Tab-separated table of C-alpha atoms in Angstrom:
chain	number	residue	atom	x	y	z
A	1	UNK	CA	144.818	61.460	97.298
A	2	UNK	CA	141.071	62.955	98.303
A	3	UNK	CA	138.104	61.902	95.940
A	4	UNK	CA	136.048	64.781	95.461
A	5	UNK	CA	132.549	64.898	97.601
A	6	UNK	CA	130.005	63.759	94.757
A	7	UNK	CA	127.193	66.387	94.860
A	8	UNK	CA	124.181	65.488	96.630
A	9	UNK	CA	121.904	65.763	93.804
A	10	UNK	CA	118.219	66.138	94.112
A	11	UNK	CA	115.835	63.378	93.929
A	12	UNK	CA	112.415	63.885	92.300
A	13	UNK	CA	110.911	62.843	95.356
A	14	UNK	CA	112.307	65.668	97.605
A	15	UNK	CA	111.692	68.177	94.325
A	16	UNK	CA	108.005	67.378	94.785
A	17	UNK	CA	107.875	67.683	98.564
A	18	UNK	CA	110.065	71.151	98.814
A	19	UNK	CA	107.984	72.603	95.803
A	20	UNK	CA	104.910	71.869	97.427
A	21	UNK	CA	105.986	73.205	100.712
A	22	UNK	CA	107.159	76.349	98.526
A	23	UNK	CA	103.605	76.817	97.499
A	24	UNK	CA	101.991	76.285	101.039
A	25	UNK	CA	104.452	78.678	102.314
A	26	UNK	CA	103.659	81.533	99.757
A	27	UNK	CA	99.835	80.626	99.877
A	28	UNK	CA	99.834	80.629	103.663
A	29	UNK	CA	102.789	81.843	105.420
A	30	UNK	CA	101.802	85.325	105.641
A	31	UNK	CA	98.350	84.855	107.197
A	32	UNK	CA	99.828	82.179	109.331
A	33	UNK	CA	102.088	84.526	111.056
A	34	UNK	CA	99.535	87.309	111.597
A	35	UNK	CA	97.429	84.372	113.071
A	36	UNK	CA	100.287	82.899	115.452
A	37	UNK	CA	100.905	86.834	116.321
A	38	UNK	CA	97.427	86.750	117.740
A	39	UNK	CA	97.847	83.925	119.548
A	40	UNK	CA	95.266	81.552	116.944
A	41	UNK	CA	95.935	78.137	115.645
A	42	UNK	CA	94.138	78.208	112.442
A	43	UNK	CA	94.525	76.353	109.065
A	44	UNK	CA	96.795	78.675	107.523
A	45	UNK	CA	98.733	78.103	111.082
A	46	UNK	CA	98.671	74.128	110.595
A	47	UNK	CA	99.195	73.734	107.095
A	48	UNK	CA	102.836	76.447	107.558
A	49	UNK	CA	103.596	73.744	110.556
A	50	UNK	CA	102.856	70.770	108.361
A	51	UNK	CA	105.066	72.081	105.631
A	52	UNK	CA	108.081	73.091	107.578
A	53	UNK	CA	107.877	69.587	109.272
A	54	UNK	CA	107.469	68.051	105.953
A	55	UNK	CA	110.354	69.935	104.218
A	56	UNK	CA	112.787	69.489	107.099
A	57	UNK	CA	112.293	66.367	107.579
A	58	UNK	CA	111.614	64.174	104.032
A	59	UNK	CA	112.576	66.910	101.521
A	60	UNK	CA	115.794	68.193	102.686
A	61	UNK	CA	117.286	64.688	103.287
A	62	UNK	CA	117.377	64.653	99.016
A	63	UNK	CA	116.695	68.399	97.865
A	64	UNK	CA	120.409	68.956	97.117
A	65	UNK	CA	121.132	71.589	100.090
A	66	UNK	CA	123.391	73.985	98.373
A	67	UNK	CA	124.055	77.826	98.346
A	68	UNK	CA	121.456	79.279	100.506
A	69	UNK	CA	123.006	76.556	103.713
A	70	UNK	CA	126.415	77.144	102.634
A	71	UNK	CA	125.826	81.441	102.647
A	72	UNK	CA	124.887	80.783	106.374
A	73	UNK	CA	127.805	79.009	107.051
A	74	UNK	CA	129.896	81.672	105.639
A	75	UNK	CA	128.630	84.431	107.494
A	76	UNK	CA	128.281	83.120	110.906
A	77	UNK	CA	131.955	84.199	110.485
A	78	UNK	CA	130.987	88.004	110.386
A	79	UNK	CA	130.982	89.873	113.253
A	80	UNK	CA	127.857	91.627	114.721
A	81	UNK	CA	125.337	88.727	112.533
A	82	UNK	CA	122.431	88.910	114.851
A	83	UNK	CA	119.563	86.713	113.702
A	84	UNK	CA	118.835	82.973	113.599
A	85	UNK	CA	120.358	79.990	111.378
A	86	UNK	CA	116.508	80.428	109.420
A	87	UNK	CA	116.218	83.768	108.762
A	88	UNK	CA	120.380	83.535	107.525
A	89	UNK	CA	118.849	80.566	105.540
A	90	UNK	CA	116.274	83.077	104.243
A	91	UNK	CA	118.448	85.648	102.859
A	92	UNK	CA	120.896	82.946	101.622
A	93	UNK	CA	117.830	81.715	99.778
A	94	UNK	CA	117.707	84.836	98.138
A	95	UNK	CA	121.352	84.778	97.448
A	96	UNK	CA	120.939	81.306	95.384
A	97	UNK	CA	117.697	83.019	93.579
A	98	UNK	CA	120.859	85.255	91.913
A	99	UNK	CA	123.319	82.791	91.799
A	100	UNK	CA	121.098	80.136	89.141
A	101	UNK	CA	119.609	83.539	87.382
A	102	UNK	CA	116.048	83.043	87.859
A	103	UNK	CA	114.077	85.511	86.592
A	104	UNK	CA	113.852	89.032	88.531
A	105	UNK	CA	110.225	88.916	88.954
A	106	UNK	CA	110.919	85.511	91.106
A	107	UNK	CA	113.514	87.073	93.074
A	108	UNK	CA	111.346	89.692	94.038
A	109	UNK	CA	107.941	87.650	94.447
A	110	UNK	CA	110.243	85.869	96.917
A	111	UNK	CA	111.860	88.624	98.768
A	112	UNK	CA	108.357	90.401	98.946
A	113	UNK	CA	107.299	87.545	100.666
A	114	UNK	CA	110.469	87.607	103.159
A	115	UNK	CA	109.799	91.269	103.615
A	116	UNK	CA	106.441	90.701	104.910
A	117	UNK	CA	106.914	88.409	106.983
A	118	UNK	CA	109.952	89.938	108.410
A	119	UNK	CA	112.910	87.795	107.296
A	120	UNK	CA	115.754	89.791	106.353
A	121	UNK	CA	116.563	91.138	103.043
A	122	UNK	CA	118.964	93.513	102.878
A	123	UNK	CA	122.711	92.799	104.973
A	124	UNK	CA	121.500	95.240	107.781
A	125	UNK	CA	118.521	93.286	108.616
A	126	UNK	CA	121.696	90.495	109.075
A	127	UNK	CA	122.681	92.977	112.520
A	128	UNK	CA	125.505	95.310	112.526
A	129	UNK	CA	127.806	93.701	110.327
A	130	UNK	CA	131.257	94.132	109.828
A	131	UNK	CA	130.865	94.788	106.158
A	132	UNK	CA	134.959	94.276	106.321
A	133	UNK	CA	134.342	90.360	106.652
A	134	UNK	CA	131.874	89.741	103.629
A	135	UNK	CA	134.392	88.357	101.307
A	136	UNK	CA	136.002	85.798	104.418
A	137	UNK	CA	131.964	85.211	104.395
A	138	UNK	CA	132.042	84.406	100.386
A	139	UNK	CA	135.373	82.291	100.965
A	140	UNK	CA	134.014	80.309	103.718
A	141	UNK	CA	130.330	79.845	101.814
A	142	UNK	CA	132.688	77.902	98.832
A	143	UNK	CA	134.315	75.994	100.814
A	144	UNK	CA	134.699	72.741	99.133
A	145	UNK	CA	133.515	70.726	102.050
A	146	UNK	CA	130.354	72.858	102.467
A	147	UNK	CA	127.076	72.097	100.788
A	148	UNK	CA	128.125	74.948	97.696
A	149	UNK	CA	129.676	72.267	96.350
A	150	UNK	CA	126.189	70.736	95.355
A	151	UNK	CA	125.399	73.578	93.361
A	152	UNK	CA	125.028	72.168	89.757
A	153	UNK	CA	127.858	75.018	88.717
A	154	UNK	CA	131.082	76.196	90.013
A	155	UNK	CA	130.509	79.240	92.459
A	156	UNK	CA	133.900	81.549	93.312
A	157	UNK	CA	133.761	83.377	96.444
A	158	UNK	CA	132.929	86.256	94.136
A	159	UNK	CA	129.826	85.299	92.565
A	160	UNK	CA	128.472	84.585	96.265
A	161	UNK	CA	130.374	87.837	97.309
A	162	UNK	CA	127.831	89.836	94.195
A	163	UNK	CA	125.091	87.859	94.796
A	164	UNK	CA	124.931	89.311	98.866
A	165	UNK	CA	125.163	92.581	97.186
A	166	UNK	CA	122.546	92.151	94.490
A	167	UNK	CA	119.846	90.811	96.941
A	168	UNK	CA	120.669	94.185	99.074
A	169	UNK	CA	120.802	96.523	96.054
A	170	UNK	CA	117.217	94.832	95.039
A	171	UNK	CA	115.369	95.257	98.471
A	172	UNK	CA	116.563	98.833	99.118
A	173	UNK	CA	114.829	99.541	95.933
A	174	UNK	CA	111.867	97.481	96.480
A	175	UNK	CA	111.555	98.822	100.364
């Protein structure tokens, strides 16, 4: 008989790091692109480097990687995805906003930020998907062995399966 994976829970530690990182990345992250754009290092530029290499390194090893990794997974399945495992993370990101019900004006501070920055928001910023495969994409993102299964809540293939839609219903009507 299998034990069930124990969820990889969060530890304060890597709470403080990622929220912090959250902040520089909001506070930053959009100057720091315009600035890398035209070819300057600046602060804004070092303290978005710092944060990534902070976040990836200390605060994911304990934050409790859940939905927004495990959406990724799910759609690499989908034919015609044509971005990179970050920018899937970024939408996915959005897609866990929905799933633990934060508050709409979060969601959208959030996918604002995405938007200008040009991370993808809406499932045809994704590529040319075949729309045909989203709920494989939902099945495969709740796969028991994947890192949904840290979520602090069951998630069916068909909350993941509305939350996809939800994030594109919201940036249409925000773009």
């Amino acid at each position: 008989q299998r034990l069930k994976k124990a969820p990889v829970l969060a530890t304060t530690a890597a709470l403080e790091v990622n929220l912090r990182c959250f902040q520089t990345l909001m506070t930053h992250g959009i100057q720091a692109k315009k600035d890398v754009e035209a070819g300057k290092i600046t602060d804004a530029v070092e303290a978005i480097v710092e944060a990534i290499k902070l976040q990836s390194g200390f605060g994911f090893g304990g934050d409790g990687c859940a939905a927004a990794h495990a959406v990724h997974n799910g759609l690499t399945i989908v034919p015609g995805l044509a971005r990179k495992h970050g920018e899937i993370v970024a939408f996915g990101t959005l897609v866990h906003m929905i799933l633990e019900k934060r508050s709409m004006g979060e969601i959208e501070r959030v996918m604002r930020w995405c938007m200008a920055i040009g991370l993808p928001t809406r499932l045809e910023d994704l590529g040319k998907l075949d729309m045909s495969y989203l709920p494989k994409a939902a099945e495969k993102a709740c796969d028991p062995k994947d890192s949904m299964s840290n979520m602090p809540f069951d998630v069916s293939p068909g909350m993941v399966l509305d939350a996809m839609y939800e994030v594109d219903r919201m940036a249409k009507a925000i773009k």
